[in-house]
Amino acid sequence: DAAPDIGEGGPGGSGLFCEWQQHSNKLIAGGNSKYIRCWDLETEKCARTLPTNTDACVTTLCTAWDSELEISASGSMGMGPNTVVAGHSDGSLKLFDIRSPTGALPVDSRRRTPRKDKYVEHSSWIVELSLVSYNGRAELVSGSLDGYLRTWDLRMSGSIRSFQVQRGMTALSVHKQIPLVAAGSHTKFIKIANLEGDGLQIIRQYDELHKQKLDPISCLEFHKHKMVLAAGTTESFVSIYKPRHTPSI
């Protein structure tokens, strides 16, 4: 099992969440557990077991680096292939270095103050974490159940931008190369906005075949390079959306 001590998903529990690192062939697993595990899939062994040091369960995981984006691997922007960010059910974000036996971030002697490894600005369940890069600037985007999005420069002590997309957010996707977000909720529609918080479009889920509205949005995913959005619902429907006129990326 990826996380053998994982608790049963249920009220207050998150189940199992995984983050696949293509560049290192590692699988990071966490969830309703007090540990985050790093699996080396070449050797099929657990390379690290990192304590979360919190009673809140992990609700999402994200590597603070992407080989396909314009991000330096040196960590000069607070990013790096060994840095994993975990979102938790209490709204906190925690940073881990998967090279360390404890997950502690390395000390940078050039910094006047220690690098921050925990952020507590969100006040509800973290729905999604996503790493994006626009015009050579890398940012981490987080979204919580109460509909608030925050963007982060991991060198800073706090978020650099915050706005509310919609309340009761159940799914979130951020485009990797275009500053757009898609947010879904139990109210059965998807809201498209930019990273300044301006609403651009609302997509209402509707089943043309049966002439009835679909169930709440359970998952969203933008294509990495194209202006294409996939949406899934709790009724197991999957819809694909694209603009009538697709701009070149």
Short mmCIF file of C-alpha atoms in Angstrom, two decimals:
data_model
loop_
_atom_site.label_atom_id
_atom_site.label_comp_id
_atom_site.label_asym_id
_atom_site.label_seq_id
_atom_site.Cartn_x
_atom_site.Cartn_y
_atom_site.Cartn_z
CA ASP A 1 0.00 0.00 0.00
CA ALA A 2 1.14 3.56 -0.74
CA ALA A 3 0.07 4.59 2.77
CA PRO A 4 -0.51 1.46 4.89
CA ASP A 5 -1.74 3.37 7.95
CA ILE A 6 -4.27 5.44 6.00
CA GLY A 7 -7.51 5.99 7.89
CA GLU A 8 -10.91 5.26 6.46
CA GLY A 9 -12.29 8.09 4.32
CA GLY A 10 -15.43 9.48 5.87
CA PRO A 11 -16.71 12.55 7.72
CA GLY A 12 -13.64 14.62 8.51
CA GLY A 13 -11.29 12.23 6.67
CA SER A 14 -9.60 12.84 3.34
CA GLY A 15 -8.73 9.32 2.17
CA LEU A 16 -5.60 8.94 0.03
CA PHE A 17 -3.83 11.61 -2.08
CA CYS A 18 -0.81 11.07 -4.32
CA GLU A 19 1.65 13.26 -6.21
CA TRP A 20 3.61 11.72 -9.11
CA GLN A 21 7.09 13.15 -9.82
CA GLN A 22 7.91 12.30 -13.43
CA HIS A 23 11.42 13.78 -13.19
CA SER A 24 12.46 11.49 -10.31
CA ASN A 25 10.15 8.46 -10.66
CA LYS A 26 8.88 9.06 -7.15
CA LEU A 27 5.36 8.82 -5.79
CA ILE A 28 4.45 10.98 -2.80
CA ALA A 29 1.50 9.66 -0.79
CA GLY A 30 -0.44 11.12 2.11
CA GLY A 31 -3.96 11.74 3.30
CA ASN A 32 -5.87 10.61 6.37
CA SER A 33 -2.57 9.72 8.04
CA LYS A 34 0.05 11.31 10.26
CA TYR A 35 2.75 10.58 7.67
CA ILE A 36 3.72 11.47 4.12
CA ARG A 37 5.58 8.72 2.30
CA CYS A 38 8.00 9.05 -0.60
CA TRP A 39 8.17 5.93 -2.78
CA ASP A 40 11.03 5.20 -5.20
CA LEU A 41 9.29 3.31 -7.99
CA GLU A 42 12.56 2.12 -9.55
CA THR A 43 13.44 0.14 -6.42
CA GLU A 44 9.79 -0.28 -5.33
CA LYS A 45 10.73 0.83 -1.82
CA CYS A 46 9.66 3.60 0.52
CA ALA A 47 12.56 6.07 0.54
CA ARG A 48 11.20 8.43 3.22
CA THR A 49 8.47 8.49 5.84
CA LEU A 50 7.89 12.08 6.93
CA PRO A 51 5.78 13.01 9.98
CA THR A 52 3.20 15.73 9.30
CA ASN A 53 3.27 16.84 12.97
CA THR A 54 -0.40 17.83 12.87
CA ASP A 55 -3.75 16.24 13.64
CA ALA A 56 -5.19 17.68 10.41
CA CYS A 57 -5.26 15.25 7.49
CA VAL A 58 -3.54 15.93 4.16
CA THR A 59 -6.04 16.95 1.46
CA THR A 60 -3.73 17.63 -1.50
CA LEU A 61 -0.04 17.42 -2.47
CA CYS A 62 2.06 19.39 -4.96
CA THR A 63 5.73 19.38 -5.96
CA ALA A 64 7.14 22.92 -6.02
CA TRP A 65 8.83 22.38 -9.36
CA ASP A 66 7.93 21.30 -12.90
CA SER A 67 10.47 20.40 -15.59
CA GLU A 68 8.07 21.61 -18.29
CA LEU A 69 7.74 25.09 -16.78
CA GLU A 70 10.28 27.92 -16.77
CA ILE A 71 11.42 27.29 -13.21
CA SER A 72 14.99 27.08 -12.02
CA ALA A 73 15.87 23.88 -10.17
CA SER A 74 18.28 25.81 -7.95
CA GLY A 75 15.49 26.83 -5.60
CA SER A 76 16.23 30.55 -6.10
CA MET A 77 12.47 31.23 -6.23
CA GLY A 78 11.74 29.09 -3.19
CA MET A 79 11.01 26.20 -5.54
CA GLY A 80 12.84 22.95 -6.16
CA PRO A 81 12.28 19.33 -7.25
CA ASN A 82 12.70 18.11 -3.66
CA THR A 83 10.19 20.52 -2.12
CA VAL A 84 6.67 19.15 -1.61
CA VAL A 85 3.77 21.29 -0.39
CA ALA A 86 0.91 19.65 1.49
CA GLY A 87 -2.51 21.21 1.97
CA HIS A 88 -4.44 20.19 5.08
CA SER A 89 -8.01 19.96 6.29
CA ASP A 90 -7.49 22.87 8.72
CA GLY A 91 -6.45 25.18 5.86
CA SER A 92 -2.72 25.12 6.57
CA LEU A 93 0.02 24.62 3.97
CA LYS A 94 3.25 22.87 4.98
CA LEU A 95 6.50 22.54 3.07
CA PHE A 96 8.64 19.39 3.21
CA ASP A 97 12.06 18.54 1.80
CA ILE A 98 11.87 14.88 0.78
CA ARG A 99 15.67 14.49 1.09
CA SER A 100 15.52 15.08 4.83
CA PRO A 101 14.61 12.25 7.26
CA THR A 102 12.27 14.69 9.04
CA GLY A 103 11.14 16.69 6.02
CA ALA A 104 12.77 19.85 7.39
CA LEU A 105 13.72 22.50 4.83
CA PRO A 106 17.46 23.14 4.39
CA VAL A 107 18.95 26.20 6.07
CA ASP A 108 20.04 28.93 3.66
CA SER A 109 22.93 30.89 5.18
CA ARG A 110 22.25 33.78 2.78
CA ARG A 111 18.84 34.48 4.33
CA ARG A 112 18.54 36.81 7.30
CA THR A 113 15.49 34.93 8.58
CA PRO A 114 14.73 31.19 8.36
CA ARG A 115 12.63 30.11 5.40
CA LYS A 116 9.00 29.71 6.34
CA ASP A 117 7.74 26.13 6.21
CA LYS A 118 4.08 26.64 7.20
CA TYR A 119 1.36 29.05 6.07
CA VAL A 120 -1.95 29.44 7.91
CA GLU A 121 -3.87 32.09 5.98
CA HIS A 122 -6.61 29.75 4.72
CA SER A 123 -9.32 28.90 7.23
CA SER A 124 -10.90 25.83 5.61
CA TRP A 125 -10.11 22.55 3.83
CA ILE A 126 -7.53 22.96 1.03
CA VAL A 127 -9.14 21.75 -2.19
CA GLU A 128 -6.19 22.09 -4.57
CA LEU A 129 -2.56 23.19 -4.91
CA SER A 130 -1.07 23.99 -8.29
CA LEU A 131 2.30 25.28 -9.50
CA VAL A 132 2.15 27.73 -12.40
CA SER A 133 4.61 29.87 -14.35
CA TYR A 134 3.70 33.00 -16.29
CA ASN A 135 6.33 35.19 -17.98
CA GLY A 136 9.11 33.37 -16.14
CA ARG A 137 7.57 33.96 -12.70
CA ALA A 138 6.67 30.85 -10.72
CA GLU A 139 3.82 30.89 -8.21
CA LEU A 140 1.97 28.37 -6.11
CA VAL A 141 -1.82 28.68 -6.20
CA SER A 142 -3.97 27.29 -3.38
CA GLY A 143 -7.74 27.10 -3.12
CA SER A 144 -9.92 26.26 -0.13
CA LEU A 145 -13.45 25.03 0.45
CA ASP A 146 -14.74 28.52 1.29
CA GLY A 147 -13.86 29.61 -2.26
CA TYR A 148 -10.74 31.65 -1.53
CA LEU A 149 -7.70 31.44 -3.78
CA ARG A 150 -4.26 32.59 -2.71
CA THR A 151 -1.06 32.86 -4.72
CA TRP A 152 2.34 32.37 -3.12
CA ASP A 153 5.97 33.17 -3.75
CA LEU A 154 7.57 30.62 -1.42
CA ARG A 155 10.40 33.02 -0.61
CA MET A 156 7.89 35.34 1.08
CA SER A 157 6.33 35.11 4.52
CA GLY A 158 2.76 35.40 3.25
CA SER A 159 0.53 35.22 0.19
CA ILE A 160 0.93 37.83 -2.54
CA ARG A 161 -2.67 37.76 -3.76
CA SER A 162 -6.04 36.63 -2.39
CA PHE A 163 -9.61 36.65 -3.70
CA GLN A 164 -12.81 34.64 -3.47
CA VAL A 165 -13.99 32.78 -6.57
CA GLN A 166 -17.14 31.15 -5.20
CA ARG A 167 -18.36 29.69 -1.93
CA GLY A 168 -18.52 25.97 -1.34
CA MET A 169 -15.77 25.21 -3.85
CA THR A 170 -15.44 21.45 -4.41
CA ALA A 171 -12.96 21.40 -7.32
CA LEU A 172 -10.29 23.69 -8.73
CA SER A 173 -7.90 23.70 -11.68
CA VAL A 174 -5.34 26.33 -12.66
CA HIS A 175 -3.96 26.49 -16.20
CA LYS A 176 -0.19 25.99 -16.24
CA GLN A 177 0.58 28.58 -18.93
CA ILE A 178 -2.40 30.96 -19.00
CA PRO A 179 -3.51 32.89 -15.89
CA LEU A 180 -6.94 31.24 -15.72
CA VAL A 181 -8.67 29.24 -13.00
CA ALA A 182 -11.74 27.03 -13.13
CA ALA A 183 -13.69 26.49 -9.92
CA GLY A 184 -16.57 24.06 -9.42
CA SER A 185 -19.01 23.72 -6.55
CA HIS A 186 -22.04 21.86 -5.23
CA THR A 187 -24.19 24.48 -7.02
CA LYS A 188 -23.54 22.59 -10.28
CA PHE A 189 -21.70 25.21 -12.30
CA ILE A 190 -18.11 26.07 -13.17
CA LYS A 191 -16.75 29.58 -12.84
CA ILE A 192 -13.83 30.72 -15.02
CA ALA A 193 -11.76 33.61 -13.66
CA ASN A 194 -8.33 35.17 -14.03
CA LEU A 195 -5.73 35.35 -11.27
CA GLU A 196 -6.84 38.87 -10.39
CA GLY A 197 -10.22 37.51 -9.32
CA ASP A 198 -12.20 38.81 -12.30
CA GLY A 199 -15.00 36.45 -13.35
CA LEU A 200 -14.85 35.72 -17.07
CA GLN A 201 -17.47 33.05 -17.69
CA ILE A 202 -19.89 30.66 -16.00
CA ILE A 203 -20.41 27.16 -17.41
CA ARG A 204 -23.61 25.50 -16.25
CA GLN A 205 -23.53 21.71 -16.30
CA TYR A 206 -26.45 20.29 -18.27
CA ASP A 207 -27.17 16.84 -19.64
CA GLU A 208 -28.55 17.41 -23.15
CA LEU A 209 -29.50 13.76 -23.56
CA HIS A 210 -31.72 13.44 -20.49
CA LYS A 211 -32.63 17.14 -20.27
CA GLN A 212 -31.64 17.43 -16.64
CA LYS A 213 -28.98 19.22 -14.65
CA LEU A 214 -26.03 17.15 -13.51
CA ASP A 215 -24.74 16.57 -10.01
CA PRO A 216 -22.13 18.71 -8.20
CA ILE A 217 -18.68 19.15 -9.74
CA SER A 218 -16.20 16.69 -8.23
CA CYS A 219 -13.04 17.32 -10.29
CA LEU A 220 -11.60 19.74 -12.87
CA GLU A 221 -8.45 19.62 -14.99
CA PHE A 222 -7.03 22.01 -17.59
CA HIS A 223 -4.90 20.61 -20.42
CA LYS A 224 -1.26 21.55 -19.81
CA HIS A 225 -0.82 23.29 -23.15
CA LYS A 226 -4.26 23.76 -24.72
CA MET A 227 -7.32 25.80 -23.80
CA VAL A 228 -9.27 22.66 -22.93
CA LEU A 229 -11.02 21.91 -19.63
CA ALA A 230 -12.29 18.53 -18.41
CA ALA A 231 -14.96 18.39 -15.70
CA GLY A 232 -16.29 15.42 -13.74
CA THR A 233 -19.36 15.19 -11.54
CA THR A 234 -20.46 13.06 -8.63
CA GLU A 235 -22.83 11.28 -11.04
CA SER A 236 -19.78 10.00 -13.02
CA PHE A 237 -20.32 12.28 -16.02
CA VAL A 238 -17.25 13.76 -17.74
CA SER A 239 -17.54 16.84 -19.96
CA ILE A 240 -14.87 18.46 -22.15
CA TYR A 241 -14.97 22.21 -22.81
CA LYS A 242 -13.02 24.44 -25.18
CA PRO A 243 -13.56 28.00 -26.45
CA ARG A 244 -15.12 28.55 -29.85
CA HIS A 245 -11.96 30.36 -30.97
CA THR A 246 -8.84 28.86 -29.38
CA PRO A 247 -5.91 31.29 -28.99
CA SER A 248 -2.39 30.04 -29.70
CA ILE A 249 -0.22 29.37 -26.62
#
